[in-house]
Amino acid sequence: MNWPAFPAQDFEVPDGFNKSDFGTIKRADDGTEQVTYKGYPLYYFIKDKSKGDVTGQAVGDVWFIINADTSF
């Protein structure tokens, strides 16, 4: 799996984001808590190893990072 679910433990809202835009859901497949942004579940790219890595950006032209300007 190249884009695992972004887990909720130890999550802190990044600077420039509104805390009320984030939440969590309980995953039906394994019961873990997953972070959401504006109701959308978040994932991370397995090859991103350090804070700030975004090597999964636009892979397959379907996976994109979110930032404070992201709109849905």
Backbone as JSON Lines, residues from 0, in Angstrom:
{"i":0,"aa":"M","n":[0.85,-1.18,0.0],"ca":[0.0,0.0,0.0],"c":[0.9,1.24,0.0]}
{"i":1,"aa":"N","n":[0.78,2.06,-1.02],"ca":[1.61,3.25,-1.15],"c":[1.09,4.45,-0.35]}
{"i":2,"aa":"W","n":[-0.21,4.46,-0.05],"ca":[-0.81,5.58,0.68],"c":[-1.59,5.04,1.88]}
{"i":3,"aa":"P","n":[-0.89,4.75,3.0],"ca":[-1.6,4.3,4.2],"c":[-2.41,5.45,4.82]}
{"i":4,"aa":"A","n":[-3.39,5.07,5.6],"ca":[-4.2,6.06,6.31],"c":[-3.33,6.87,7.26]}
{"i":5,"aa":"F","n":[-3.62,8.16,7.36],"ca":[-2.9,9.04,8.29],"c":[-3.5,8.84,9.67]}
{"i":6,"aa":"P","n":[-2.73,8.27,10.6],"ca":[-3.28,7.95,11.92],"c":[-3.47,9.18,12.8]}
{"i":7,"aa":"A","n":[-4.41,9.07,13.73],"ca":[-4.77,10.22,14.56],"c":[-3.89,10.41,15.78]}
{"i":8,"aa":"Q","n":[-3.16,9.39,16.2],"ca":[-2.37,9.56,17.42],"c":[-1.28,10.61,17.22]}
{"i":9,"aa":"D","n":[-1.14,11.45,18.22],"ca":[-0.12,12.5,18.23],"c":[-0.26,13.52,17.1]}
{"i":10,"aa":"F","n":[-1.45,13.68,16.54],"ca":[-1.66,14.65,15.46],"c":[-1.79,16.06,16.02]}
{"i":11,"aa":"E","n":[-1.06,16.98,15.41],"ca":[-1.16,18.4,15.76],"c":[-1.5,19.17,14.49]}
{"i":12,"aa":"V","n":[-2.41,20.12,14.6],"ca":[-2.81,20.94,13.45],"c":[-1.63,21.83,13.05]}
{"i":13,"aa":"P","n":[-1.23,21.76,11.77],"ca":[-0.09,22.57,11.32],"c":[-0.41,24.06,11.31]}
{"i":14,"aa":"D","n":[0.62,24.88,11.42],"ca":[0.46,26.33,11.31],"c":[-0.2,26.67,9.98]}
{"i":15,"aa":"G","n":[-1.08,27.64,9.99],"ca":[-1.75,28.09,8.78],"c":[-3.06,27.37,8.5]}
{"i":16,"aa":"F","n":[-3.4,26.37,9.33],"ca":[-4.65,25.63,9.15],"c":[-5.61,25.95,10.28]}
{"i":17,"aa":"N","n":[-6.89,25.8,10.02],"ca":[-7.93,26.02,11.01],"c":[-8.22,24.68,11.69]}
{"i":18,"aa":"K","n":[-8.08,24.63,13.0],"ca":[-8.27,23.39,13.75],"c":[-9.65,22.79,13.51]}
{"i":19,"aa":"S","n":[-10.65,23.62,13.31],"ca":[-12.02,23.11,13.12],"c":[-12.2,22.38,11.79]}
{"i":20,"aa":"D","n":[-11.24,22.51,10.87],"ca":[-11.32,21.79,9.59],"c":[-10.88,20.33,9.71]}
{"i":21,"aa":"F","n":[-10.29,19.97,10.86],"ca":[-9.79,18.61,11.06],"c":[-10.69,17.84,12.0]}
{"i":22,"aa":"G","n":[-10.72,16.55,11.8],"ca":[-11.47,15.65,12.66],"c":[-10.88,14.26,12.54]}
{"i":23,"aa":"T","n":[-11.61,13.29,13.02],"ca":[-11.19,11.9,12.88],"c":[-12.39,11.03,12.54]}
{"i":24,"aa":"I","n":[-12.09,9.9,11.95],"ca":[-13.09,8.88,11.7],"c":[-12.52,7.57,12.23]}
{"i":25,"aa":"K","n":[-13.41,6.65,12.55],"ca":[-12.98,5.31,12.93],"c":[-13.1,4.44,11.69]}
{"i":26,"aa":"R","n":[-11.98,3.87,11.26],"ca":[-11.95,3.06,10.04],"c":[-12.73,1.76,10.24]}
{"i":27,"aa":"A","n":[-13.59,1.44,9.28],"ca":[-14.39,0.22,9.35],"c":[-13.54,-1.04,9.19]}
{"i":28,"aa":"D","n":[-12.42,-0.93,8.46],"ca":[-11.62,-2.13,8.17],"c":[-10.78,-2.6,9.36]}
{"i":29,"aa":"D","n":[-10.25,-1.66,10.15],"ca":[-9.39,-2.08,11.25],"c":[-9.65,-1.35,12.56]}
{"i":30,"aa":"G","n":[-10.61,-0.43,12.57],"ca":[-11.0,0.25,13.8],"c":[-10.08,1.36,14.27]}
{"i":31,"aa":"T","n":[-9.03,1.67,13.5],"ca":[-8.13,2.75,13.91],"c":[-8.75,4.1,13.61]}
{"i":32,"aa":"E","n":[-8.27,5.12,14.33],"ca":[-8.71,6.49,14.11],"c":[-7.86,7.1,13.0]}
{"i":33,"aa":"Q","n":[-8.52,7.72,12.03],"ca":[-7.85,8.34,10.89],"c":[-8.19,9.82,10.85]}
{"i":34,"aa":"V","n":[-7.2,10.66,10.58],"ca":[-7.4,12.11,10.51],"c":[-8.17,12.46,9.23]}
{"i":35,"aa":"T","n":[-9.08,13.42,9.36],"ca":[-9.8,13.95,8.2],"c":[-9.55,15.45,8.09]}
{"i":36,"aa":"Y","n":[-9.68,15.95,6.87],"ca":[-9.59,17.38,6.61],"c":[-10.84,17.76,5.84]}
{"i":37,"aa":"K","n":[-11.65,18.63,6.44],"ca":[-12.93,19.04,5.86],"c":[-13.77,17.83,5.48]}
{"i":38,"aa":"G","n":[-13.68,16.8,6.32],"ca":[-14.47,15.59,6.13],"c":[-13.84,14.53,5.24]}
{"i":39,"aa":"Y","n":[-12.74,14.85,4.59],"ca":[-12.07,13.91,3.7],"c":[-10.97,13.18,4.46]}
{"i":40,"aa":"P","n":[-10.9,11.84,4.36],"ca":[-9.84,11.11,5.05],"c":[-8.47,11.43,4.46]}
{"i":41,"aa":"L","n":[-7.47,11.52,5.34],"ca":[-6.11,11.83,4.91],"c":[-5.23,10.59,4.87]}
{"i":42,"aa":"Y","n":[-4.3,10.6,3.95],"ca":[-3.34,9.51,3.77],"c":[-1.95,10.12,3.64]}
{"i":43,"aa":"Y","n":[-0.93,9.31,3.8],"ca":[0.43,9.77,3.57],"c":[1.09,8.83,2.57]}
{"i":44,"aa":"F","n":[2.15,9.3,1.94],"ca":[2.88,8.51,0.95],"c":[3.95,7.72,1.66]}
{"i":45,"aa":"I","n":[3.98,6.42,1.47],"ca":[4.87,5.52,2.19],"c":[6.35,5.88,2.02]}
{"i":46,"aa":"K","n":[6.71,6.51,0.9],"ca":[8.11,6.84,0.65],"c":[8.53,8.15,1.3]}
{"i":47,"aa":"D","n":[7.59,8.91,1.85],"ca":[7.93,10.13,2.57],"c":[8.37,9.75,3.98]}
{"i":48,"aa":"K","n":[9.63,9.94,4.26],"ca":[10.21,9.48,5.53],"c":[10.45,10.59,6.53]}
{"i":49,"aa":"S","n":[10.6,11.83,6.06],"ca":[10.9,12.94,6.96],"c":[9.78,13.98,6.92]}
{"i":50,"aa":"K","n":[9.63,14.69,8.01],"ca":[8.64,15.77,8.08],"c":[8.86,16.73,6.92]}
{"i":51,"aa":"G","n":[7.78,17.02,6.19],"ca":[7.86,17.94,5.06],"c":[8.06,17.26,3.72]}
{"i":52,"aa":"D","n":[8.36,15.96,3.69],"ca":[8.5,15.24,2.42],"c":[7.17,15.21,1.69]}
{"i":53,"aa":"V","n":[7.19,15.44,0.39],"ca":[5.97,15.41,-0.43],"c":[6.24,14.7,-1.76]}
{"i":54,"aa":"T","n":[7.0,13.61,-1.71],"ca":[7.35,12.92,-2.96],"c":[6.15,12.22,-3.6]}
{"i":55,"aa":"G","n":[5.06,12.07,-2.89],"ca":[3.86,11.48,-3.46],"c":[2.99,12.47,-4.21]}
{"i":56,"aa":"Q","n":[3.35,13.75,-4.18],"ca":[2.56,14.8,-4.83],"c":[2.37,14.5,-6.31]}
{"i":57,"aa":"A","n":[1.1,14.42,-6.73],"ca":[0.67,14.25,-8.13],"c":[1.04,12.9,-8.73]}
{"i":58,"aa":"V","n":[1.43,11.93,-7.92],"ca":[1.72,10.59,-8.45],"c":[0.44,10.04,-9.08]}
{"i":59,"aa":"G","n":[0.56,9.58,-10.32],"ca":[-0.59,9.06,-11.04],"c":[-1.63,10.11,-11.34]}
{"i":60,"aa":"D","n":[-1.28,11.37,-11.12],"ca":[-2.18,12.5,-11.33],"c":[-3.48,12.36,-10.54]}
{"i":61,"aa":"V","n":[-3.4,11.64,-9.39],"ca":[-4.6,11.47,-8.57],"c":[-4.37,11.74,-7.08]}
{"i":62,"aa":"W","n":[-3.12,11.79,-6.62],"ca":[-2.82,12.01,-5.21],"c":[-2.17,13.37,-5.05]}
{"i":63,"aa":"F","n":[-2.73,14.2,-4.17],"ca":[-2.23,15.56,-4.0],"c":[-2.14,15.92,-2.52]}
{"i":64,"aa":"I","n":[-1.14,16.72,-2.18],"ca":[-1.03,17.19,-0.81],"c":[-2.11,18.23,-0.54]}
{"i":65,"aa":"I","n":[-2.4,18.43,0.73],"ca":[-3.28,19.54,1.08],"c":[-2.44,20.65,1.69]}
{"i":66,"aa":"N","n":[-2.9,21.84,1.52],"ca":[-2.3,22.99,2.18],"c":[-3.42,23.94,2.56]}
{"i":67,"aa":"A","n":[-3.09,25.05,3.14],"ca":[-4.12,25.98,3.62],"c":[-4.99,26.53,2.5]}
{"i":68,"aa":"D","n":[-4.53,26.45,1.25],"ca":[-5.29,26.96,0.11],"c":[-6.1,25.87,-0.6]}
{"i":69,"aa":"T","n":[-6.01,24.63,-0.15],"ca":[-6.73,23.53,-0.79],"c":[-8.23,23.75,-0.7]}
{"i":70,"aa":"S","n":[-8.89,23.57,-1.82],"ca":[-10.35,23.65,-1.84],"c":[-10.89,22.37,-2.47]}
{"i":71,"aa":"F","n":[-12.11,22.02,-2.11],"ca":[-12.72,20.79,-2.62],"c":[-13.94,21.12,-3.42]}
